[in-house]
Coordinates of C-alpha atoms in Angstrom, one line a residue:
M1 CA 13.4 30.1 57.8
A2 CA 9.9 29.2 58.8
G3 CA 8.4 30.9 61.8
R4 CA 6.8 29.4 64.9
I5 CA 3.5 27.6 64.5
R6 CA 0.7 29.6 65.9
D7 CA -0.7 28.5 69.3
V8 CA -4.2 28.6 67.9
D9 CA -3.2 26.2 65.1
I10 CA -1.5 23.8 67.6
A11 CA -4.8 23.8 69.6
L12 CA -6.8 23.1 66.4
V13 CA -4.5 20.2 65.5
R14 CA -5.1 18.7 68.9
E15 CA -8.8 19.2 68.6
R16 CA -9.0 17.6 65.2
S17 CA -6.7 14.7 66.0
P18 CA -8.6 12.3 68.2
I19 CA -6.0 10.6 70.3
A20 CA -7.7 7.1 70.1
D21 CA -7.7 7.3 66.3
V22 CA -4.1 8.4 66.0
I23 CA -2.8 5.8 68.4
G24 CA -5.1 3.2 67.0
E25 CA -3.1 3.4 63.7
H26 CA -0.1 2.0 65.6
I27 CA -1.6 -0.4 68.2
Q28 CA -4.8 -2.3 68.9
L29 CA -6.8 -0.6 71.7
R30 CA -9.6 -2.2 73.7
S31 CA -12.1 -0.8 76.2
A32 CA -10.8 -0.7 79.7
G33 CA -14.0 0.7 81.2
G34 CA -15.0 4.2 82.2
G35 CA -14.3 5.5 78.7
N36 CA -10.6 4.5 78.9
L37 CA -8.8 2.3 76.4
K38 CA -5.9 -0.1 76.9
G39 CA -3.3 -1.7 74.6
L40 CA 0.3 -3.1 74.5
C41 CA 2.8 -0.3 74.8
P42 CA 4.6 0.6 71.5
F43 CA 7.6 2.0 73.5
H44 CA 8.7 -1.1 75.4
D45 CA 8.2 -4.8 75.2
E46 CA 5.5 -6.2 77.6
K47 CA 3.4 -9.3 78.1
S48 CA 0.3 -7.7 79.5
P49 CA -1.2 -4.3 78.3
S50 CA -0.3 -1.4 80.5
F51 CA -0.6 1.4 77.9
N52 CA -3.7 3.5 78.7
V53 CA -5.5 6.1 76.6
T54 CA -8.1 8.5 77.9
P55 CA -9.9 10.1 74.9
E56 CA -11.9 12.5 77.2
R57 CA -8.7 14.3 78.3
G58 CA -6.7 13.5 75.2
M59 CA -3.9 11.8 77.1
Y60 CA -2.0 8.5 77.2
F61 CA 0.2 6.9 79.8
C62 CA 2.1 3.6 80.1
F63 CA 2.2 2.2 83.6
G64 CA 5.0 -0.1 82.5
C65 CA 7.6 2.4 81.2
S66 CA 6.0 5.8 82.3
E67 CA 5.9 7.2 78.8
G68 CA 2.9 9.6 78.5
G69 CA 1.6 12.8 77.0
D70 CA -0.9 14.0 74.4
V71 CA -1.5 13.2 70.8
I72 CA 1.4 15.4 69.7
T73 CA 3.8 13.8 72.2
F74 CA 2.8 10.4 70.9
V75 CA 3.5 11.2 67.3
E76 CA 6.8 12.8 68.3
K77 CA 8.0 9.7 70.1
I78 CA 6.5 7.0 67.8
E79 CA 7.8 8.7 64.6
H80 CA 11.0 10.2 66.1
L81 CA 10.0 13.7 65.1
S82 CA 10.5 17.1 66.6
F83 CA 7.5 18.9 68.1
G84 CA 7.1 21.1 65.0
E85 CA 7.3 18.1 62.7
A86 CA 4.7 16.2 64.7
V87 CA 2.3 19.1 64.6
E88 CA 2.8 19.3 60.8
R89 CA 2.3 15.6 60.4
L90 CA -1.0 15.7 62.3
A91 CA -2.0 18.9 60.5
Q92 CA -1.7 17.1 57.2
R93 CA -3.6 14.1 58.5
A94 CA -6.5 16.5 59.6
G95 CA -6.4 18.6 56.5
I96 CA -5.3 21.8 58.4
Q97 CA -3.2 24.5 56.8
L98 CA -0.8 25.8 59.4
Q99 CA 0.1 29.4 59.7
Y100 CA 3.5 30.5 60.9
E101 CA 4.0 33.7 63.0
Q102 CA 6.9 34.8 60.8
G103 CA 6.5 34.5 57.1
G104 CA 3.0 33.2 56.8
Y105 CA 2.0 29.8 55.6
V106 CA 4.8 27.4 54.6
P107 CA 4.0 24.0 53.0
R108 CA 4.7 21.0 55.2
R109 CA 7.3 19.6 52.8
D110 CA 9.6 22.5 53.6
H111 CA 9.9 21.2 57.2
G112 CA 11.8 18.2 58.5
E113 CA 13.8 15.5 56.9
R114 CA 11.3 12.8 57.5
A115 CA 8.5 14.8 56.0
R116 CA 10.6 15.4 52.9
L117 CA 11.5 11.8 52.5
I118 CA 7.8 10.7 53.0
E119 CA 6.8 13.1 50.2
A120 CA 9.6 11.8 47.9
H121 CA 8.5 8.2 48.5
R122 CA 4.9 9.1 47.8
A123 CA 5.9 10.8 44.5
A124 CA 8.1 7.8 43.6
A125 CA 5.2 5.3 44.3
E126 CA 2.9 7.4 42.0
F127 CA 5.6 7.4 39.3
Y128 CA 6.1 3.6 39.4
A129 CA 2.4 2.9 39.4
D130 CA 1.8 5.2 36.4
K131 CA 4.7 3.4 34.5
L132 CA 3.0 0.0 35.0
M133 CA 0.7 0.9 32.1
S134 CA 3.5 2.0 29.8
P135 CA 4.4 -0.2 26.7
D136 CA 7.8 -1.1 28.2
A137 CA 6.1 -2.6 31.3
A138 CA 4.3 -5.3 29.3
V139 CA 6.7 -7.9 30.8
G140 CA 5.6 -6.8 34.3
R141 CA 1.9 -6.9 33.5
R142 CA 2.5 -10.4 32.1
F143 CA 4.2 -11.5 35.3
L144 CA 1.2 -10.3 37.3
S145 CA -1.3 -11.9 35.0
E146 CA 0.5 -15.3 35.1
R147 CA 0.1 -15.2 38.8
G148 CA -3.6 -14.5 38.8
F149 CA -3.5 -10.7 39.4
E150 CA -5.7 -8.3 37.4
R151 CA -5.1 -4.5 36.9
A152 CA -7.5 -3.7 39.8
D153 CA -5.4 -5.9 42.1
A154 CA -2.2 -4.1 41.1
E155 CA -3.9 -0.8 41.8
T156 CA -5.1 -2.0 45.2
F157 CA -1.6 -2.9 46.3
G158 CA 0.1 0.0 44.4
V159 CA 2.2 -2.3 42.3
G160 CA 4.3 -0.4 39.8
Y161 CA 7.1 -0.7 37.2
A162 CA 10.6 0.9 37.3
P163 CA 11.7 1.8 33.7
A164 CA 14.8 0.1 32.4
E165 CA 16.6 3.4 32.3
W166 CA 19.4 4.8 34.4
E167 CA 17.8 8.1 35.5
A168 CA 14.1 7.9 34.9
L169 CA 13.0 8.3 38.6
A170 CA 15.9 10.6 39.5
R171 CA 14.9 13.0 36.7
H172 CA 11.3 12.9 37.8
L173 CA 11.9 13.6 41.4
L174 CA 14.6 16.2 40.9
G175 CA 12.1 17.9 38.6
R176 CA 9.6 17.9 41.5
G177 CA 12.0 19.9 43.7
F178 CA 13.7 17.1 45.7
S179 CA 17.5 17.3 46.1
A180 CA 19.9 14.6 45.1
D181 CA 21.0 14.3 48.7
E182 CA 17.5 13.6 49.8
L183 CA 17.0 10.9 47.2
V184 CA 20.2 9.2 48.1
K185 CA 19.4 9.3 51.8
G186 CA 16.0 7.8 51.2
G187 CA 17.5 5.0 49.2
L188 CA 15.6 5.9 46.1
V189 CA 18.7 6.5 44.0
R190 CA 22.4 5.7 44.2
E191 CA 25.4 8.0 43.5
G192 CA 26.6 7.5 40.0
R193 CA 29.8 8.8 38.3
R194 CA 27.7 11.6 36.7
G195 CA 25.1 12.1 39.3
P196 CA 22.3 10.1 40.9
I197 CA 21.1 7.0 39.2
D198 CA 17.9 4.9 39.8
R199 CA 18.3 2.1 42.4
F200 CA 15.6 0.0 40.6
R201 CA 15.6 -0.5 36.8
G202 CA 13.5 -2.8 34.7
R203 CA 11.8 -4.3 37.8
L204 CA 8.3 -4.8 39.1
I205 CA 7.8 -2.6 42.2
W206 CA 5.9 -3.0 45.4
P207 CA 5.6 0.0 47.7
I208 CA 6.2 -0.9 51.3
R209 CA 4.1 1.1 53.7
D210 CA 4.2 1.6 57.5
A211 CA 1.2 0.9 59.7
T212 CA -0.2 4.4 59.0
G213 CA -0.1 3.9 55.2
D214 CA 3.0 6.1 54.4
V215 CA 5.3 4.7 51.7
I216 CA 8.7 4.2 53.4
G217 CA 10.5 1.9 50.9
F218 CA 10.1 -0.5 47.9
G219 CA 10.6 -4.1 47.0
A220 CA 11.6 -4.8 43.4
R221 CA 11.4 -8.1 41.5
K222 CA 13.7 -8.9 38.6
L223 CA 11.9 -9.3 35.2
L224 CA 14.6 -9.0 32.5
D225 CA 17.2 -11.7 31.6
S226 CA 19.7 -8.9 31.2
D227 CA 19.4 -7.9 34.8
D228 CA 22.3 -9.6 36.6
G229 CA 21.1 -8.4 40.1
P230 CA 19.4 -10.5 42.8
K231 CA 15.9 -11.9 42.2
Y232 CA 14.5 -9.5 44.8
L233 CA 16.0 -6.1 45.7
N234 CA 14.8 -3.9 48.6
T235 CA 15.3 -0.4 49.7
P236 CA 18.4 -0.2 51.9
D237 CA 18.0 0.9 55.5
S238 CA 17.3 4.6 55.7
P239 CA 15.8 7.2 58.1
L240 CA 12.4 5.8 57.1
Y241 CA 13.1 2.1 56.4
K242 CA 14.5 -0.5 58.8
K243 CA 13.9 -3.9 57.3
S244 CA 13.9 -5.6 60.7
Q245 CA 11.0 -3.4 61.7
V246 CA 8.8 -3.6 58.6
L247 CA 6.0 -5.9 57.6
Y248 CA 4.7 -5.7 54.0
G249 CA 0.9 -5.4 54.0
I250 CA 0.5 -4.3 57.6
D251 CA -1.3 -1.1 56.5
L252 CA -4.0 -3.2 54.8
A253 CA -4.0 -6.1 57.3
K254 CA -3.9 -4.3 60.7
R255 CA -7.6 -3.9 61.2
E256 CA -8.4 -7.4 60.2
I257 CA -5.6 -8.7 62.5
S258 CA -7.2 -6.9 65.4
K259 CA -10.7 -7.9 64.4
R260 CA -10.0 -11.6 63.9
A261 CA -7.2 -11.9 66.5
Q262 CA -5.1 -13.6 63.8
A263 CA -2.0 -12.8 61.8
V264 CA -0.7 -14.9 58.9
I265 CA 3.0 -14.7 58.1
V266 CA 3.9 -15.5 54.5
E267 CA 7.2 -15.2 52.6
G268 CA 6.6 -12.8 49.7
Y269 CA 4.8 -9.8 48.2
T270 CA 2.7 -11.9 45.8
D271 CA 1.8 -14.3 48.7
V272 CA 0.4 -11.4 50.6
M273 CA -1.6 -10.3 47.6
A274 CA -2.9 -13.8 47.0
C275 CA -4.0 -14.3 50.6
H276 CA -5.8 -11.0 50.8
L277 CA -7.6 -11.6 47.5
A278 CA -8.4 -15.2 48.5
G279 CA -10.1 -14.1 51.7
V280 CA -7.2 -14.2 54.2
P281 CA -6.8 -10.4 54.8
T282 CA -4.6 -10.9 57.9
A283 CA -1.5 -11.8 55.8
V284 CA 1.8 -9.9 56.0
A285 CA 5.4 -10.6 55.0
T286 CA 8.9 -9.6 56.0
C287 CA 10.9 -7.6 53.6
G288 CA 14.3 -9.1 52.7
T289 CA 15.0 -10.5 56.1
S290 CA 13.8 -13.4 58.3
F291 CA 11.0 -13.0 60.8
G292 CA 12.4 -11.7 64.1
E293 CA 11.8 -10.0 67.4
E294 CA 11.0 -6.5 66.0
H295 CA 8.3 -8.1 63.8
I296 CA 6.8 -9.8 66.8
K297 CA 6.5 -6.5 68.6
I298 CA 4.6 -5.0 65.7
L299 CA 2.1 -7.9 65.6
R300 CA 1.6 -8.1 69.3
R301 CA 0.5 -4.5 69.4
F302 CA -2.3 -5.2 66.9
L303 CA -3.2 -8.6 68.3
L304 CA -3.4 -7.2 71.8
D305 CA -1.4 -10.3 72.7
Q306 CA -1.9 -11.1 76.4
A307 CA -2.6 -14.0 78.6
E308 CA -6.4 -13.2 78.8
F309 CA -6.7 -13.0 75.0
R310 CA -6.0 -16.1 72.9
G311 CA -5.5 -15.2 69.3
E312 CA -3.3 -17.0 66.8
V313 CA -0.2 -16.4 64.7
I314 CA 0.1 -18.7 61.7
F315 CA 3.4 -19.1 59.8
T316 CA 3.2 -20.4 56.3
F317 CA 6.3 -22.2 54.8
D318 CA 7.0 -24.5 51.9
G319 CA 7.0 -28.2 52.7
D320 CA 10.6 -28.6 51.5
A321 CA 13.7 -28.8 53.8
A322 CA 14.2 -25.0 53.5
G323 CA 10.7 -24.4 54.6
Q324 CA 11.0 -26.7 57.6
K325 CA 14.2 -24.9 58.6
A326 CA 12.5 -21.6 58.4
A327 CA 9.6 -22.9 60.6
L328 CA 12.1 -24.1 63.2
R329 CA 13.7 -20.7 63.2
A330 CA 10.3 -19.2 63.9
F331 CA 9.9 -21.6 66.8
A332 CA 12.9 -20.0 68.5
D333 CA 10.9 -16.8 68.8
E334 CA 7.5 -18.5 69.5
Q335 CA 7.4 -17.9 73.2
K336 CA 7.8 -14.2 72.8
F337 CA 4.2 -14.4 71.8
V338 CA 1.6 -15.1 74.5
T339 CA -0.9 -16.0 71.8
Q340 CA -1.0 -19.4 70.2
T341 CA 1.3 -20.0 67.2
Y342 CA 0.8 -22.4 64.3
V343 CA 2.4 -23.5 61.1
A344 CA 0.5 -24.1 57.8
V345 CA 2.7 -26.2 55.4
Q346 CA 1.7 -27.0 51.9
G347 CA 3.0 -30.5 51.3
D348 CA 3.4 -30.1 47.5
G349 CA 5.7 -27.1 47.9
L350 CA 3.3 -24.5 46.5
D351 CA 3.4 -21.1 48.1
P352 CA 0.0 -19.3 48.6
C353 CA 0.4 -17.4 45.3
D354 CA 1.0 -20.6 43.2
L355 CA -1.6 -22.4 45.2
R356 CA -4.2 -19.8 44.3
V357 CA -3.3 -20.0 40.6
K358 CA -3.5 -23.8 40.4
Q359 CA -6.3 -24.6 42.9
G360 CA -8.2 -21.4 43.5
D361 CA -9.1 -19.1 46.4
A362 CA -10.6 -21.9 48.5
A363 CA -7.3 -23.8 48.6
V364 CA -5.6 -20.8 50.1
R365 CA -8.2 -20.6 52.8
D366 CA -8.0 -24.3 53.4
L367 CA -4.2 -24.1 53.8
I368 CA -4.6 -21.6 56.6
A369 CA -7.4 -23.6 58.2
S370 CA -5.2 -26.7 58.2
R371 CA -2.7 -25.1 60.5
E372 CA -0.7 -27.2 62.9
P373 CA 0.5 -26.1 66.4
L374 CA 4.1 -24.8 66.1
F375 CA 5.2 -26.9 69.0
Q376 CA 3.9 -30.0 67.4
F377 CA 5.5 -29.2 64.0
A378 CA 8.8 -28.4 65.7
I379 CA 8.9 -31.7 67.6
R380 CA 7.7 -33.9 64.8
S381 CA 10.1 -32.2 62.3
T382 CA 13.0 -32.8 64.7
I383 CA 12.3 -36.5 65.3
S384 CA 11.7 -37.1 61.6
R385 CA 15.5 -36.8 61.1
Y386 CA 16.1 -40.0 63.0
D387 CA 15.6 -43.8 62.4
L388 CA 12.9 -44.7 64.8
R389 CA 13.2 -48.4 64.0
S390 CA 16.1 -48.8 66.4
N391 CA 16.4 -48.0 70.1
E392 CA 19.5 -46.0 69.4
G393 CA 17.6 -43.8 66.9
K394 CA 14.7 -43.4 69.4
I395 CA 17.0 -42.3 72.2
A396 CA 18.8 -39.8 69.8
A397 CA 15.5 -38.4 68.7
L398 CA 14.3 -38.1 72.3
D399 CA 17.5 -36.2 73.3
A400 CA 17.1 -33.9 70.2
A401 CA 13.4 -33.1 71.0
A402 CA 13.7 -32.9 74.8
P403 CA 15.0 -29.3 74.8
I404 CA 12.0 -28.2 72.6
V405 CA 9.5 -29.7 75.1
A406 CA 11.5 -28.6 78.1
G407 CA 11.4 -25.0 76.7
I408 CA 7.6 -24.9 76.8
K409 CA 6.8 -22.4 79.6
D410 CA 3.2 -23.6 80.2
V411 CA 3.7 -26.6 82.5
G412 CA 0.4 -28.3 81.5
L413 CA 1.2 -27.9 77.8
R414 CA 4.7 -29.2 78.4
K415 CA 3.3 -32.4 80.0
R416 CA 0.9 -33.0 77.1
Y417 CA 3.7 -32.7 74.5
A418 CA 5.9 -35.0 76.6
I419 CA 3.1 -37.6 76.4
D420 CA 2.7 -37.0 72.7
L421 CA 6.5 -37.4 72.2
D422 CA 6.4 -40.7 74.0
R423 CA 3.7 -41.9 71.6
W424 CA 5.4 -40.6 68.5
L425 CA 8.7 -42.3 69.4
G426 CA 6.9 -45.5 70.4
F427 CA 8.5 -46.0 73.8
M428 CA 5.2 -46.4 75.6
D429 CA 7.0 -45.4 78.7
E430 CA 5.8 -41.9 79.8
R431 CA 7.7 -41.9 83.0
F432 CA 11.0 -42.5 81.2
V433 CA 10.3 -39.8 78.6
M434 CA 9.2 -37.2 81.2
Q435 CA 12.2 -37.9 83.4
R436 CA 14.5 -37.2 80.4
I437 CA 12.7 -34.0 79.6
S438 CA 12.6 -33.0 83.3
E439 CA 16.4 -33.3 83.5
V440 CA 16.7 -30.9 80.6
S441 CA 14.0 -28.6 81.9
G442 CA 15.6 -28.4 85.4
T443 CA 18.9 -27.3 83.7
Q444 CA 17.1 -24.6 81.7
Q445 CA 15.1 -23.4 84.7
G446 CA 18.3 -23.1 86.7
R447 CA 19.7 -20.7 84.1
R448 CA 16.7 -18.4 84.1
R449 CA 16.8 -15.3 86.2
Q450 CA 14.1 -14.9 88.6
A451 CA 12.4 -11.5 88.4
P452 CA 12.4 -9.6 91.8
K453 CA 9.2 -9.4 93.6
A454 CA 7.5 -6.0 93.7
A455 CA 7.6 -4.4 97.1
P456 CA 4.2 -3.9 98.7
H457 CA 2.7 -0.4 98.4
D458 CA 2.1 1.8 101.5
P459 CA -1.7 2.0 101.9
G460 CA -1.3 5.7 102.9
V461 CA 0.6 6.5 99.7
R462 CA -2.0 4.7 97.7
V463 CA -4.8 6.8 99.2
E464 CA -2.8 9.9 98.4
G465 CA -2.4 8.8 94.8
E466 CA -6.1 8.1 94.5
L467 CA -7.1 11.5 95.9
L468 CA -4.7 13.3 93.6
K469 CA -6.1 11.3 90.7
L470 CA -9.6 12.6 91.6
A471 CA -8.2 16.1 91.8
V472 CA -6.9 15.8 88.2
Q473 CA -9.9 13.9 86.7
R474 CA -12.9 14.8 88.9
P475 CA -12.1 18.1 90.7
A476 CA -15.7 19.0 91.2
L477 CA -16.2 16.0 93.5
I478 CA -13.6 17.0 96.1
G479 CA -13.1 20.8 95.5
P480 CA -13.3 22.8 98.8
R481 CA -12.3 20.0 101.2
F482 CA -9.2 19.1 99.0
D483 CA -8.2 22.8 98.8
A484 CA -8.3 22.9 102.6
L485 CA -5.8 20.1 103.0
D486 CA -2.3 21.1 104.1
A487 CA 0.7 20.0 102.1
Q488 CA 1.7 17.9 105.1
A489 CA -1.3 15.6 104.4
F490 CA 0.9 14.1 101.6
T491 CA 4.0 12.1 102.4
A492 CA 5.3 10.8 99.0
V493 CA 7.7 13.4 97.5
E494 CA 6.0 13.3 94.1
H495 CA 2.6 13.7 95.7
V496 CA 3.8 16.8 97.7
A497 CA 5.1 18.2 94.4
L498 CA 1.8 17.6 92.6
H499 CA -0.2 19.2 95.5
K500 CA 1.9 22.3 95.0
V501 CA 1.2 22.3 91.3
I502 CA -2.5 22.1 91.9
A503 CA -2.3 25.0 94.4
A504 CA -0.2 27.0 91.9
A505 CA -2.9 26.4 89.3
G506 CA -5.5 28.1 91.6
G507 CA -6.6 25.0 93.4
L508 CA -9.6 22.9 92.6
A509 CA -11.7 26.1 92.9
A510 CA -10.2 27.1 89.5
A511 CA -10.7 23.7 87.9
G512 CA -14.4 23.8 87.1
H513 CA -15.6 20.4 85.9
G514 CA -12.0 19.5 84.9
G515 CA -11.5 17.9 81.5
R516 CA -8.7 18.7 79.0
E517 CA -8.5 22.4 79.9
W518 CA -7.8 21.6 83.6
V519 CA -5.1 19.1 82.7
D520 CA -3.5 21.6 80.3
R521 CA -3.6 24.2 83.1
L522 CA -1.8 21.8 85.5
L523 CA 0.8 20.9 82.9
E524 CA 1.5 24.7 82.4
H525 CA 2.3 25.0 86.2
A526 CA 4.2 21.7 86.4
H527 CA 7.7 22.9 85.8
E528 CA 9.5 19.8 87.0
E529 CA 9.6 16.8 84.6
G530 CA 8.5 14.4 87.4
A531 CA 5.4 16.5 88.2
R532 CA 4.5 16.7 84.5
A533 CA 4.7 12.9 84.2
L534 CA 2.5 12.5 87.3
V535 CA -0.1 14.9 85.9
T536 CA -0.2 12.8 82.7
R537 CA -0.3 9.6 84.6
F538 CA -3.1 10.7 86.9
A539 CA -5.1 12.1 83.9
V540 CA -5.1 8.6 82.4
D541 CA -5.1 6.1 85.3
P542 CA -8.7 4.9 85.8
I543 CA -10.4 5.8 89.0
Q544 CA -11.0 2.7 91.1
A545 CA -14.8 3.1 91.3
D546 CA -17.7 2.7 89.0
A547 CA -19.1 5.9 87.5
H548 CA -22.3 5.8 89.7
A549 CA -20.2 5.4 92.8
E550 CA -17.5 8.0 92.1
E551 CA -19.0 10.6 94.5
R552 CA -19.1 8.2 97.4
Y553 CA -15.6 7.0 96.5
A554 CA -14.3 10.6 96.5
G555 CA -15.7 11.2 99.9
A556 CA -14.1 8.0 101.2
M557 CA -10.7 9.0 99.8
L558 CA -11.0 12.4 101.4
A559 CA -12.0 10.9 104.7
A560 CA -9.1 8.4 104.5
I561 CA -6.5 11.1 103.8
E562 CA -7.9 13.2 106.7
A563 CA -7.9 10.1 108.9
I564 CA -4.2 9.6 108.1
A565 CA -3.5 13.2 109.1
V566 CA -5.4 12.6 112.4
D567 CA -3.3 9.5 113.0
R568 CA -0.2 11.6 112.8
A569 CA -1.7 14.1 115.2
I570 CA -2.6 11.3 117.6
A571 CA 0.9 10.0 117.5
Q572 CA 2.3 13.4 118.3
V573 CA -0.1 13.9 121.2
K574 CA 0.7 10.4 122.6
S575 CA 4.4 11.2 122.4
R576 CA 4.0 14.4 124.3
I577 CA 1.8 12.7 127.0
Q578 CA 4.4 10.0 127.5
R579 CA 7.0 12.7 128.4
L580 CA 4.7 14.2 131.1
N581 CA 4.4 13.4 134.8
P582 CA 0.6 13.0 135.4
V583 CA 1.0 14.1 139.0
E584 CA 3.4 17.0 138.7
E585 CA 2.0 18.2 135.3
Q586 CA -1.6 17.3 135.9
Q587 CA -3.1 20.3 134.1
E588 CA -1.1 19.9 130.9
Y589 CA -1.6 16.1 131.1
N590 CA -5.4 16.5 131.3
K591 CA -5.4 19.0 128.5
L592 CA -3.5 16.7 126.2
F593 CA -5.6 13.7 127.3
G594 CA -8.7 15.6 126.3
E595 CA -7.2 16.4 122.9
L596 CA -6.3 12.7 122.4
V597 CA -9.9 11.6 123.2
A598 CA -11.3 14.2 120.7
L599 CA -8.8 13.1 118.0
E600 CA -9.6 9.5 118.4
Q601 CA -13.3 10.3 118.2
Q602 CA -12.6 12.2 115.0
R603 CA -10.6 9.3 113.6
R604 CA -13.4 6.9 114.2
V605 CA -15.8 9.2 112.3
L606 CA -13.4 9.6 109.4
R607 CA -12.7 5.9 109.2
D608 CA -16.4 5.1 109.1
R609 CA -16.7 7.6 106.2
A610 CA -13.6 6.1 104.5
A611 CA -15.2 2.7 104.8
G612 CA -18.3 4.0 103.1
S613 CA -20.5 3.4 106.2

């Protein structure tokens, strides 16, 4: 067995794996000020971005679901790997050869099921791509040529050919040291009566990659008349490949999706190729399944889909009945996007690939430019099924379209489409149409659960949190005064725990100027999971002050926490005074009264400092 990865190698992996670059391969990050970055969390579904990354300290934290950690933790959780596997994955990315404390260097492929399957798929993709140039693959090359694709295009997308043999790929991969069990588990082969046999034979092959560029599966198109299988065949679900969570082309499109704030959803592999080659590099496609909620989550992370950011998602469908039905299915998920959604329908039934062959690249770009709002398409497609020449037909169309309009969450947009619906139906009676829609809307609203309102935060607890955040991020600003604070200055249980962690780590006197080393030191002394999570959170959560005002802000927070402590002391003195008889216990009474006056004077000074005056 392999030994433990050396600590020095783990540190080197962290150093050469910039957290913003690694996380940026999975979600779109935008500046949040102060050197911090923000995006939509990949670990839970959210409308507004609460996932924060702090490159300076190499940490991330989501304020929505409380997931947080460093670059290794992120890879562990996003890829479902063990700690060792995550280190190995990052080491390969950074070109680092790991050394193990027992047994010396061990190649990465000897560790972890996922790593082995990734290697097997990479080798399979190379095998298929190489076979595309073989004499037997002439039918595949002709298929590509007829659809306007050249050899360079096939190489760009990694298109390959599966030989029309039973065991060509199986023999190749077994010869490379992979086991039959691994190949079966990865969906590359099937169990035959005499051993593993190839899953794809005599087919054109498209490698399907995840957002980081790793091959995780394949899509295969039938070429031979003798093939009695389906037209398209995909890798079955495996430890790497989940069809409901995969978008073909996302590895090539993700940067343009983020840059242009646009995602184009097409139906097939050749459509993705055609769009990219025609100047629409934001195109992606589902793989053997309809567009669904998991696909939305993937796109939202790259679109940074939020209320303040208005991008666009464009669905392309054929103009026939099946295409309209598919578009209406997409409408059901539309409002899981915050961004604007559109439909681009080619009236003559041509898909983007055929359109490019017959009319050129410009026609594909024009198709996308001619997009129609999805709400409009859904409403007009619905009422087109009815005879609008009769009152009965108009009423039936209105009742069919009313739930669509009523389902629009934006009140202003709902009203505009109600007016449009009245015009399209020809009633010329907006009040009647809106009343009908309002009845449906009222029913739907009554069924919706109202989210509970968040309880207001205790101002004192907020001050404690801000001061502890400064202790984690900017210890030099508050050093000696913070170390002089008693644990009783903090009231929230988690804040008391973190104060103890800081003290155990040597206090701020041992922190220097902070940075990654200080955060690591705190994490070493944070033995409770809650304390570790709070260190991570406070290492990432932005300080509520501009960089030039941080020193003044730190002083104000210190004064505020000290003022709160004085408030408690004043309350205790007042309680004692109230129990005294000023005549019979005059000496004690006068002493406490003097303490009270001094404390109140101290409180006024501290409050002035806390207010920044």
